[in-house]
mmCIF file of C-alpha atoms (C1' of nucleotides) in Angstrom:
data_model
loop_
_atom_site.group_PDB
_atom_site.id
_atom_site.type_symbol
_atom_site.label_atom_id
_atom_site.label_comp_id
_atom_site.label_asym_id
_atom_site.label_seq_id
_atom_site.Cartn_x
_atom_site.Cartn_y
_atom_site.Cartn_z
ATOM 1 C CA MET A 1260 -7.775 27.810 6.715
ATOM 2 C CA ALA A 1261 -7.449 30.707 8.984
ATOM 3 C CA ASN A 1262 -4.337 29.239 10.523
ATOM 4 C CA THR A 1263 -2.318 29.035 7.346
ATOM 5 C CA ASP A 1264 -3.350 32.504 6.538
ATOM 6 C CA VAL A 1265 -1.779 33.713 9.747
ATOM 7 C CA ASP A 1266 1.325 31.647 9.010
ATOM 8 C CA GLU A 1267 1.438 33.062 5.487
ATOM 9 C CA ALA A 1268 1.278 36.583 6.748
ATOM 10 C CA LEU A 1269 3.920 35.862 9.384
ATOM 11 C CA THR A 1270 6.244 34.498 6.761
ATOM 12 C CA ALA A 1271 5.631 37.578 4.653
ATOM 13 C CA LEU A 1272 6.732 39.703 7.598
ATOM 14 C CA GLN A 1273 9.799 37.647 8.303
ATOM 15 C CA SER A 1274 10.986 37.860 4.690
ATOM 16 C CA ARG A 1275 10.891 41.617 5.103
ATOM 17 C CA ARG A 1276 12.947 41.521 8.221
ATOM 18 C CA ILE A 1277 10.070 42.857 10.377
ATOM 19 C CA ARG A 1278 10.639 42.078 14.063
ATOM 20 C CA MET A 1279 7.990 39.763 15.466
ATOM 21 C CA THR A 1280 6.525 40.757 18.774
ATOM 22 C CA PRO A 1281 3.649 39.107 20.660
ATOM 23 C CA GLN A 1282 1.604 42.295 20.086
ATOM 24 C CA ARG A 1283 2.039 42.184 16.345
ATOM 25 C CA ARG A 1284 1.309 38.514 16.245
ATOM 26 C CA THR A 1285 -1.838 39.045 18.297
ATOM 27 C CA ILE A 1286 -3.081 41.911 16.192
ATOM 28 C CA LEU A 1287 -2.318 40.172 12.931
ATOM 29 C CA THR A 1288 -4.125 37.037 14.059
ATOM 30 C CA TYR A 1289 -7.154 39.057 15.097
ATOM 31 C CA LEU A 1290 -7.249 40.758 11.642
ATOM 32 C CA VAL A 1291 -6.820 37.469 9.773
ATOM 33 C CA THR A 1292 -9.549 35.684 11.723
ATOM 34 C CA HIS A 1293 -12.126 38.539 11.897
ATOM 35 C CA HIS A 1294 -13.591 40.050 8.775
ATOM 36 C CA ASN A 1295 -15.539 42.654 10.747
ATOM 37 C CA HIS A 1296 -13.610 45.744 9.380
ATOM 38 C CA PRO A 1297 -12.610 46.838 12.990
ATOM 39 C CA THR A 1298 -11.588 50.228 14.200
ATOM 40 C CA VAL A 1299 -8.643 50.746 16.505
ATOM 41 C CA GLU A 1300 -11.145 50.881 19.388
ATOM 42 C CA THR A 1301 -12.742 47.642 18.310
ATOM 43 C CA ILE A 1302 -9.470 45.809 18.272
ATOM 44 C CA HIS A 1303 -8.430 47.323 21.594
ATOM 45 C CA GLU A 1304 -11.633 46.127 23.289
ATOM 46 C CA ALA A 1305 -11.487 42.669 21.666
ATOM 47 C CA LEU A 1306 -7.930 42.121 22.801
ATOM 48 C CA GLU A 1307 -8.467 43.473 26.301
ATOM 49 C CA GLN A 1308 -9.815 40.061 27.436
ATOM 50 C CA THR A 1309 -6.971 38.028 26.213
ATOM 51 C CA THR A 1310 -4.133 40.608 26.220
ATOM 52 C CA PRO A 1311 -4.653 43.268 28.854
ATOM 53 C CA ASN A 1312 -2.433 46.317 28.881
ATOM 54 C CA MET A 1313 -1.907 46.499 25.234
ATOM 55 C CA SER A 1314 -1.405 50.191 24.524
ATOM 56 C CA LEU A 1315 -3.609 52.059 22.003
ATOM 57 C CA ALA A 1316 -0.355 53.515 20.609
ATOM 58 C CA THR A 1317 0.837 50.028 19.812
ATOM 59 C CA ILE A 1318 -2.292 49.241 17.887
ATOM 60 C CA TYR A 1319 -1.949 52.438 15.971
ATOM 61 C CA ASN A 1320 1.747 51.760 15.269
ATOM 62 C CA THR A 1321 1.121 48.165 14.238
ATOM 63 C CA LEU A 1322 -1.780 48.967 11.923
ATOM 64 C CA LYS A 1323 0.258 51.677 10.286
ATOM 65 C CA LEU A 1324 3.064 49.177 9.763
ATOM 66 C CA PHE A 1325 0.673 46.640 8.202
ATOM 67 C CA VAL A 1326 -0.806 49.294 5.967
ATOM 68 C CA ASP A 1327 2.623 50.316 4.776
ATOM 69 C CA LEU A 1328 3.454 46.718 4.146
ATOM 70 C CA GLY A 1329 0.342 46.371 2.063
ATOM 71 C CA ILE A 1330 -1.240 43.479 3.962
ATOM 72 C CA VAL A 1331 -3.893 45.653 5.534
ATOM 73 C CA ILE A 1332 -5.955 48.493 4.061
ATOM 74 C CA GLU A 1333 -7.637 51.519 5.586
ATOM 75 C CA LEU A 1334 -11.293 52.316 5.098
ATOM 76 C CA ALA A 1335 -12.322 55.870 5.622
ATOM 77 C CA ASN A 1336 -15.556 56.268 7.544
ATOM 78 C CA GLY A 1337 -17.392 59.327 8.635
ATOM 79 C CA GLU A 1338 -19.122 58.164 11.753
ATOM 80 C CA ASP A 1339 -16.533 56.472 13.926
ATOM 81 C CA GLY A 1340 -12.974 56.843 12.688
ATOM 82 C CA VAL A 1341 -10.876 54.708 10.452
ATOM 83 C CA HIS A 1342 -11.625 51.065 9.833
ATOM 84 C CA TYR A 1343 -9.088 48.312 8.909
ATOM 85 C CA ASP A 1344 -9.290 45.233 6.790
ATOM 86 C CA TYR A 1345 -6.870 42.359 6.237
ATOM 87 C CA TYR A 1346 -6.546 42.374 2.498
ATOM 88 C CA SER A 1347 -6.238 38.824 1.183
ATOM 89 C CA LYS A 1348 -8.496 38.464 -1.875
ATOM 90 C CA PRO A 1349 -8.899 41.732 -3.938
ATOM 91 C CA HIS A 1350 -12.182 43.328 -3.202
ATOM 92 C CA TYR A 1351 -13.689 46.718 -2.354
ATOM 93 C CA HIS A 1352 -16.257 48.093 0.022
ATOM 94 C CA VAL A 1353 -19.691 49.545 0.254
ATOM 95 C CA ILE A 1354 -20.227 51.797 3.264
ATOM 96 C CA CYS A 1355 -23.575 52.844 4.653
ATOM 97 C CA THR A 1356 -23.715 56.649 4.886
ATOM 98 C CA ASN A 1357 -26.351 56.340 7.665
ATOM 99 C CA CYS A 1358 -25.129 53.688 10.111
ATOM 100 C CA GLY A 1359 -21.518 53.055 8.866
ATOM 101 C CA LYS A 1360 -22.015 49.366 8.171
ATOM 102 C CA ILE A 1361 -19.404 47.987 5.710
ATOM 103 C CA ALA A 1362 -19.892 45.199 3.228
ATOM 104 C CA ASP A 1363 -17.414 43.499 0.892
ATOM 105 C CA VAL A 1364 -17.823 43.356 -2.921
ATOM 106 C CA PHE A 1365 -16.076 40.741 -5.034
ATOM 107 C CA TYR A 1366 -16.294 40.090 -8.712
ATOM 108 C CA PRO A 1367 -14.005 38.203 -11.031
ATOM 109 C CA ASP A 1368 -12.504 41.065 -13.039
ATOM 110 C CA PHE A 1369 -12.128 43.465 -10.254
ATOM 111 C CA GLN A 1370 -8.362 43.131 -10.034
ATOM 112 C CA LYS A 1371 -8.148 43.732 -13.763
ATOM 113 C CA ASP A 1372 -10.325 46.807 -13.510
ATOM 114 C CA ALA A 1373 -8.298 48.141 -10.616
ATOM 115 C CA LYS A 1374 -5.091 47.590 -12.434
ATOM 116 C CA LYS A 1375 -6.480 49.465 -15.400
ATOM 117 C CA MET A 1376 -7.180 52.498 -13.155
ATOM 118 C CA GLU A 1377 -3.805 52.277 -11.633
ATOM 119 C CA ASN A 1378 -2.175 52.103 -15.111
ATOM 120 C CA GLU A 1379 -4.107 55.089 -16.325
ATOM 121 C CA ALA A 1380 -3.035 57.034 -13.287
ATOM 122 C CA ALA A 1381 0.592 56.008 -13.776
ATOM 123 C CA GLN A 1382 0.663 57.019 -17.444
ATOM 124 C CA GLN A 1383 -1.139 60.339 -17.013
ATOM 125 C CA THR A 1384 0.742 61.528 -13.910
ATOM 126 C CA GLY A 1385 4.063 59.643 -13.681
ATOM 127 C CA TYR A 1386 3.226 58.564 -10.140
ATOM 128 C CA GLN A 1387 4.831 55.270 -9.029
ATOM 129 C CA ILE A 1388 1.674 53.417 -7.908
ATOM 130 C CA THR A 1389 1.790 51.697 -4.504
ATOM 131 C CA GLY A 1390 -1.913 51.135 -3.589
ATOM 132 C CA ASN A 1391 -5.526 52.145 -3.994
ATOM 133 C CA ARG A 1392 -8.719 52.655 -2.183
ATOM 134 C CA PHE A 1393 -12.085 52.036 -3.711
ATOM 135 C CA GLU A 1394 -15.174 52.786 -1.730
ATOM 136 C CA ILE A 1395 -18.823 52.965 -2.698
ATOM 137 C CA TYR A 1396 -21.339 54.802 -0.495
ATOM 138 C CA GLY A 1397 -25.014 54.114 -0.076
ATOM 139 C CA LEU A 1398 -27.848 53.143 2.292
ATOM 140 C CA CYS A 1399 -27.768 49.635 3.644
ATOM 141 C CA THR A 1400 -30.982 47.600 3.485
ATOM 142 C CA ASP A 1401 -31.693 48.156 7.221
ATOM 143 C CA CYS A 1402 -31.365 51.895 6.879
ATOM 144 C CA GLN A 1403 -33.537 51.862 3.758
ATOM 145 C CA LYS A 1404 -36.326 50.131 5.798
ATOM 146 C CA LYS A 1405 -35.936 52.532 8.663
ATOM 147 C CA ASN A 1406 -36.225 55.512 6.351
ATOM 148 C CA ALA A 1407 -39.262 54.088 4.636
ATOM 149 C CA SER A 1408 -41.029 53.256 7.889
ATOM 150 C CA LYS A 1409 -40.519 56.783 9.346
ATOM 151 C CA GLY A 1410 -42.178 58.066 6.171
ATOM 152 C CA LYS A 1411 -39.100 60.076 5.215
ATOM 153 C CA MET B 1068 -16.479 79.240 -18.639
ATOM 154 C CA ALA B 1069 -16.021 79.273 -14.924
ATOM 155 C CA ASN B 1070 -18.909 81.718 -14.518
ATOM 156 C CA THR B 1071 -21.508 79.445 -16.096
ATOM 157 C CA ASP B 1072 -20.222 76.646 -13.917
ATOM 158 C CA VAL B 1073 -20.940 78.740 -10.877
ATOM 159 C CA ASP B 1074 -24.383 79.662 -12.228
ATOM 160 C CA GLU B 1075 -25.088 76.020 -13.000
ATOM 161 C CA ALA B 1076 -24.242 74.943 -9.473
ATOM 162 C CA LEU B 1077 -26.288 77.821 -8.027
ATOM 163 C CA THR B 1078 -29.307 76.694 -10.058
ATOM 164 C CA ALA B 1079 -28.819 73.186 -8.832
ATOM 165 C CA LEU B 1080 -28.926 74.420 -5.284
ATOM 166 C CA GLN B 1081 -32.003 76.540 -5.875
ATOM 167 C CA SER B 1082 -33.902 73.638 -7.405
ATOM 168 C CA ARG B 1083 -33.204 71.687 -4.216
ATOM 169 C CA ARG B 1084 -34.535 74.561 -2.042
ATOM 170 C CA ILE B 1085 -31.155 75.165 -0.506
ATOM 171 C CA ARG B 1086 -30.930 78.647 1.037
ATOM 172 C CA MET B 1087 -28.441 80.811 -0.656
ATOM 173 C CA THR B 1088 -26.167 82.733 1.609
ATOM 174 C CA PRO B 1089 -23.197 84.973 0.782
ATOM 175 C CA GLN B 1090 -20.858 82.413 2.452
ATOM 176 C CA ARG B 1091 -22.202 79.530 0.474
ATOM 177 C CA ARG B 1092 -21.895 81.509 -2.749
ATOM 178 C CA THR B 1093 -18.383 82.484 -1.916
ATOM 179 C CA ILE B 1094 -17.224 78.998 -1.056
ATOM 180 C CA LEU B 1095 -18.970 77.516 -4.046
ATOM 181 C CA THR B 1096 -17.331 80.065 -6.328
ATOM 182 C CA TYR B 1097 -13.930 79.308 -4.885
ATOM 183 C CA LEU B 1098 -14.406 75.616 -5.435
ATOM 184 C CA VAL B 1099 -15.626 75.961 -8.986
ATOM 185 C CA THR B 1100 -12.795 78.347 -9.962
ATOM 186 C CA HIS B 1101 -9.953 76.534 -8.186
ATOM 187 C CA HIS B 1102 -8.983 72.964 -8.974
ATOM 188 C CA ASN B 1103 -6.347 72.793 -6.213
ATOM 189 C CA HIS B 1104 -8.045 70.219 -4.029
ATOM 190 C CA PRO B 1105 -8.115 72.564 -1.036
ATOM 191 C CA THR B 1106 -8.435 71.672 2.602
ATOM 192 C CA VAL B 1107 -10.713 73.546 4.935
ATOM 193 C CA GLU B 1108 -7.640 75.531 6.080
ATOM 194 C CA THR B 1109 -6.691 76.394 2.478
ATOM 195 C CA ILE B 1110 -10.125 77.753 1.766
ATOM 196 C CA HIS B 1111 -10.201 79.667 5.016
ATOM 197 C CA GLU B 1112 -6.895 81.379 4.267
ATOM 198 C CA ALA B 1113 -7.760 82.111 0.693
ATOM 199 C CA LEU B 1114 -11.024 83.761 1.642
ATOM 200 C CA GLU B 1115 -9.633 85.667 4.520
ATOM 201 C CA GLN B 1116 -8.501 88.456 2.128
ATOM 202 C CA THR B 1117 -11.847 88.951 0.393
ATOM 203 C CA THR B 1118 -14.154 87.791 3.195
ATOM 204 C CA PRO B 1119 -12.733 88.246 6.609
ATOM 205 C CA ASN B 1120 -14.519 86.810 9.646
ATOM 206 C CA MET B 1121 -15.855 83.719 7.875
ATOM 207 C CA SER B 1122 -15.995 81.127 10.583
ATOM 208 C CA LEU B 1123 -14.279 77.818 10.167
ATOM 209 C CA ALA B 1124 -17.481 76.168 11.323
ATOM 210 C CA THR B 1125 -19.235 77.700 8.355
ATOM 211 C CA ILE B 1126 -16.706 76.202 5.976
ATOM 212 C CA TYR B 1127 -17.093 72.836 7.581
ATOM 213 C CA ASN B 1128 -20.891 73.027 7.488
ATOM 214 C CA THR B 1129 -20.950 74.273 3.875
ATOM 215 C CA LEU B 1130 -18.572 71.608 2.573
ATOM 216 C CA LYS B 1131 -20.531 68.937 4.353
ATOM 217 C CA LEU B 1132 -23.673 70.280 2.674
ATOM 218 C CA PHE B 1133 -22.025 70.267 -0.756
ATOM 219 C CA VAL B 1134 -20.772 66.748 -0.257
ATOM 220 C CA ASP B 1135 -24.242 65.548 0.799
ATOM 221 C CA LEU B 1136 -25.669 67.200 -2.277
ATOM 222 C CA GLY B 1137 -23.080 65.425 -4.444
ATOM 223 C CA ILE B 1138 -21.520 68.455 -6.076
ATOM 224 C CA VAL B 1139 -18.277 68.180 -4.097
ATOM 225 C CA ILE B 1140 -16.340 65.079 -3.108
ATOM 226 C CA GLU B 1141 -13.998 64.429 -0.214
ATOM 227 C CA LEU B 1142 -10.452 63.152 -0.665
ATOM 228 C CA ALA B 1143 -8.870 61.344 2.295
ATOM 229 C CA ASN B 1144 -5.322 62.378 2.897
ATOM 230 C CA GLY B 1145 -2.986 61.247 5.580
ATOM 231 C CA GLU B 1146 -0.777 64.271 5.989
ATOM 232 C CA ASP B 1147 -2.921 67.290 6.392
ATOM 233 C CA GLY B 1148 -6.623 66.466 6.815
ATOM 234 C CA VAL B 1149 -9.424 66.074 4.317
ATOM 235 C CA HIS B 1150 -9.266 67.677 0.870
ATOM 236 C CA TYR B 1151 -12.237 68.747 -1.278
ATOM 237 C CA ASP B 1152 -12.929 68.823 -4.928
ATOM 238 C CA TYR B 1153 -15.709 70.332 -7.030
ATOM 239 C CA TYR B 1154 -16.880 67.333 -8.985
ATOM 240 C CA SER B 1155 -17.910 68.440 -12.446
ATOM 241 C CA LYS B 1156 -16.436 65.923 -14.932
ATOM 242 C CA PRO B 1157 -16.067 62.324 -13.612
ATOM 243 C CA HIS B 1158 -12.523 61.590 -12.559
ATOM 244 C CA TYR B 1159 -10.496 60.075 -9.787
ATOM 245 C CA HIS B 1160 -7.300 60.937 -7.937
ATOM 246 C CA VAL B 1161 -3.791 59.857 -7.365
ATOM 247 C CA ILE B 1162 -2.311 61.003 -4.106
ATOM 248 C CA CYS B 1163 1.404 61.104 -3.232
ATOM 249 C CA THR B 1164 1.997 59.090 -0.026
ATOM 250 C CA ASN B 1165 5.083 61.140 0.643
ATOM 251 C CA CYS B 1166 4.158 64.773 0.133
ATOM 252 C CA GLY B 1167 0.366 64.536 -0.293
ATOM 253 C CA LYS B 1168 0.221 66.099 -3.752
ATOM 254 C CA ILE B 1169 -3.007 65.242 -5.572
ATOM 255 C CA ALA B 1170 -3.447 64.788 -9.348
ATOM 256 C CA ASP B 1171 -6.569 64.200 -11.387
ATOM 257 C CA VAL B 1172 -7.040 61.188 -13.719
ATOM 258 C CA PHE B 1173 -9.465 61.242 -16.574
ATOM 259 C CA TYR B 1174 -10.148 58.612 -19.194
ATOM 260 C CA PRO B 1175 -13.141 58.079 -21.446
ATOM 261 C CA ASP B 1176 -14.651 54.957 -19.973
ATOM 262 C CA PHE B 1177 -14.100 55.884 -16.334
ATOM 263 C CA GLN B 1178 -17.778 56.649 -15.673
ATOM 264 C CA LYS B 1179 -18.780 53.354 -17.260
ATOM 265 C CA ASP B 1180 -16.227 51.491 -15.083
ATOM 266 C CA ALA B 1181 -17.347 53.257 -11.931
ATOM 267 C CA LYS B 1182 -21.029 52.481 -12.703
ATOM 268 C CA LYS B 1183 -20.062 48.807 -13.116
ATOM 269 C CA MET B 1184 -18.502 48.769 -9.664
ATOM 270 C CA GLU B 1185 -21.504 50.568 -8.207
ATOM 271 C CA ASN B 1186 -23.870 48.100 -9.877
ATOM 272 C CA GLU B 1187 -21.959 45.120 -8.623
ATOM 273 C CA ALA B 1188 -22.068 46.631 -5.125
ATOM 274 C CA ALA B 1189 -25.809 47.188 -5.373
ATOM 275 C CA GLN B 1190 -26.458 43.647 -6.587
ATOM 276 C CA GLN B 1191 -24.331 41.856 -4.061
ATOM 277 C CA THR B 1192 -25.381 43.889 -0.979
ATOM 278 C CA GLY B 1193 -28.727 45.560 -1.689
ATOM 279 C CA TYR B 1194 -27.289 48.967 -0.754
ATOM 280 C CA GLN B 1195 -28.933 51.935 -2.470
ATOM 281 C CA ILE B 1196 -25.877 53.593 -3.941
ATOM 282 C CA THR B 1197 -25.317 57.302 -3.524
ATOM 283 C CA GLY B 1198 -21.688 57.967 -4.250
ATOM 284 C CA ASN B 1199 -18.199 56.629 -4.491
ATOM 285 C CA ARG B 1200 -14.607 57.374 -3.828
ATOM 286 C CA PHE B 1201 -11.737 56.152 -5.940
ATOM 287 C CA GLU B 1202 -8.233 56.948 -4.864
ATOM 288 C CA ILE B 1203 -4.877 55.644 -6.096
ATOM 289 C CA TYR B 1204 -1.698 56.039 -4.003
ATOM 290 C CA GLY B 1205 1.847 56.316 -5.110
ATOM 291 C CA LEU B 1206 4.917 58.487 -5.213
ATOM 292 C CA CYS B 1207 4.795 61.632 -7.287
ATOM 293 C CA THR B 1208 7.632 62.309 -9.716
ATOM 294 C CA ASP B 1209 9.267 64.901 -7.425
ATOM 295 C CA CYS B 1210 9.320 62.554 -4.518
ATOM 296 C CA GLN B 1211 10.701 59.786 -6.736
ATOM 297 C CA LYS B 1212 13.618 62.042 -7.598
ATOM 298 C CA LYS B 1213 14.150 63.076 -4.020
ATOM 299 C CA ASN B 1214 14.212 59.321 -2.991
ATOM 300 C CA ALA B 1215 16.621 58.476 -5.727
ATOM 301 C CA SER B 1216 19.034 61.401 -5.020
ATOM 302 C CA LYS B 1217 19.293 60.685 -1.285
ATOM 303 C CA GLY B 1218 20.286 57.111 -2.288
ATOM 304 C CA LYS B 1219 17.349 55.558 -0.506
ATOM 305 C "C1'" DG C 1143 23.995 34.930 26.936
ATOM 306 C "C1'" DC C 1144 25.111 39.940 25.446
ATOM 307 C "C1'" DC C 1145 23.961 44.219 23.284
ATOM 308 C "C1'" DA C 1146 22.277 47.736 20.251
ATOM 309 C "C1'" DA C 1147 18.424 48.726 17.860
ATOM 310 C "C1'" DA C 1148 13.647 48.511 17.717
ATOM 311 C "C1'" DG C 1149 9.289 48.097 20.044
ATOM 312 C "C1'" DT C 1150 6.070 48.966 23.927
ATOM 313 C "C1'" DT C 1151 3.806 51.541 27.462
ATOM 314 C "C1'" DA C 1152 0.967 55.142 29.949
ATOM 315 C "C1'" DG C 1153 0.069 59.421 29.985
ATOM 316 C "C1'" DA C 1154 0.384 63.988 28.118
ATOM 317 C "C1'" DA C 1155 -0.149 66.847 24.162
ATOM 318 C "C1'" DT C 1156 -1.988 68.078 19.750
ATOM 319 C "C1'" DC C 1157 -5.086 69.634 16.560
ATOM 320 C "C1'" DA C 1158 -8.926 68.831 13.271
ATOM 321 C "C1'" DT C 1159 -13.672 68.851 13.779
ATOM 322 C "C1'" DT C 1160 -18.029 69.415 16.328
ATOM 323 C "C1'" DT C 1161 -20.905 71.609 19.619
ATOM 324 C "C1'" DT C 1162 -22.951 75.557 21.800
ATOM 325 C "C1'" DA C 1163 -25.823 79.472 22.452
ATOM 326 C "C1'" DA C 1164 -26.710 83.863 20.850
ATOM 327 C "C1'" DA C 1165 -27.162 86.957 17.028
ATOM 328 C "C1'" DT C 1166 -28.285 87.404 12.252
ATOM 329 C "C1'" DC C 1167 -30.123 86.384 7.788
ATOM 330 C "C1'" DG C 1168 -33.020 84.442 3.832
ATOM 331 C "C1'" DT C 1169 -37.299 83.772 1.922
ATOM 332 C "C1'" DA C 1170 -42.205 82.430 1.973
ATOM 333 C "C1'" DT C 1171 -46.154 84.770 2.963
ATOM 334 C "C1'" DT C 1172 -48.920 88.316 3.515
ATOM 335 C "C1'" DA D 1057 -42.509 96.251 1.221
ATOM 336 C "C1'" DA D 1058 -43.010 94.463 5.904
ATOM 337 C "C1'" DT D 1059 -43.359 90.245 8.983
ATOM 338 C "C1'" DA D 1060 -42.096 86.078 11.045
ATOM 339 C "C1'" DC D 1061 -39.936 81.933 11.525
ATOM 340 C "C1'" DG D 1062 -36.772 78.560 10.620
ATOM 341 C "C1'" DA D 1063 -32.206 78.151 8.944
ATOM 342 C "C1'" DT D 1064 -27.525 79.904 9.081
ATOM 343 C "C1'" DT D 1065 -23.511 82.107 10.889
ATOM 344 C "C1'" DT D 1066 -20.403 83.222 14.414
ATOM 345 C "C1'" DA D 1067 -16.750 82.859 18.180
ATOM 346 C "C1'" DA D 1068 -15.413 80.359 21.661
ATOM 347 C "C1'" DA D 1069 -15.321 76.151 24.146
ATOM 348 C "C1'" DA D 1070 -15.447 71.138 24.058
ATOM 349 C "C1'" DT D 1071 -14.466 66.854 22.112
ATOM 350 C "C1'" DG D 1072 -11.955 63.006 20.809
ATOM 351 C "C1'" DA D 1073 -9.123 60.468 17.649
ATOM 352 C "C1'" DT D 1074 -4.312 60.252 16.846
ATOM 353 C "C1'" DT D 1075 0.563 61.426 17.818
ATOM 354 C "C1'" DC D 1076 4.292 62.356 20.849
ATOM 355 C "C1'" DT D 1077 7.378 61.620 24.818
ATOM 356 C "C1'" DA D 1078 10.429 59.502 27.845
ATOM 357 C "C1'" DA D 1079 11.383 55.479 30.392
ATOM 358 C "C1'" DC D 1080 11.392 50.768 30.169
ATOM 359 C "C1'" DT D 1081 11.444 46.152 27.817
ATOM 360 C "C1'" DT D 1082 12.196 43.026 24.098
ATOM 361 C "C1'" DT D 1083 13.992 41.116 19.830
ATOM 362 C "C1'" DG D 1084 17.333 38.799 17.043
ATOM 363 C "C1'" DG D 1085 22.088 38.720 15.415
ATOM 364 C "C1'" DC D 1086 26.647 37.880 17.113
#
DNA sequence: GCCAAAGTTAGAATCATTTTAAATCGTATT
DNA sequence: AATACGATTTAAAATGATTCTAACTTTGGC
């Protein structure tokens, strides 16, 4: 249930002594209940209706906090700035290089494979690993069609 | 040899009918002979000595071209903008979240593992895969020491 | 309920990247 | 080797996402 997800995340924040503000709760709830890989702008516009006057700076601050806490991840994206994703189940992303559309990819051993890459990194470099970012790039099905039809 | 690497890359460009300009040759040579994960600024400063008056816009344009051609990859990096890497042997990167230092990670099956992730992505989403980006984040050994000594 | 520390706000500032328009260059074709 | 045209380069200006600032407000422990 989406609601327990929010509660879970809130509990996680409390246990880390993070102050709970209405803004943080609102942004967290938005992220948990929307899997649309929003940008800062997307979030700002979406919340404008229900919570006017929320500063862009607050959204930037809050997202940075969540990323540092590891409950949200950043997705780089050429076209229109950074996208964010509430990271519950381990997965990675495919990003369309033409239109920027983002899709999720899940498979059973992904976490194992990711850990392997992290372990290799730790062993070879001595870095103390804190996170990762896996992105695949390609053309989405829509953009494939568009390219084909314009005879490219 | 560094030189054959440059020649190889030049041949690759020629076969794709990419015009060869002195600027492109210079930047390509810099990338092939330096594995320092430079930013645009780093490249600009380094080339200032040997090639004054090279415009920043040209460096941006050229790097974008090389990335599109797949011979160079982008590395996201919080602190100081985007870094670039001439991508000869398959590998991925560990990035220090504190100081931004970047290290390479190689292991025998990496390419196989990366392909697996690409294939999963293609099957699940129908995207036509053109590239990927794998980054691990952590604290480099220097920053671990600094943190420890200041009793953090 | 009080208070210090932490968070929020609106607007200004920053700075990496992109755009512009004019000048120059690379190369395919004679 | 000369021509012509599209592609590339340049410097400067414009853009726009993100960060900073300073004043104000809120949170949570006592």
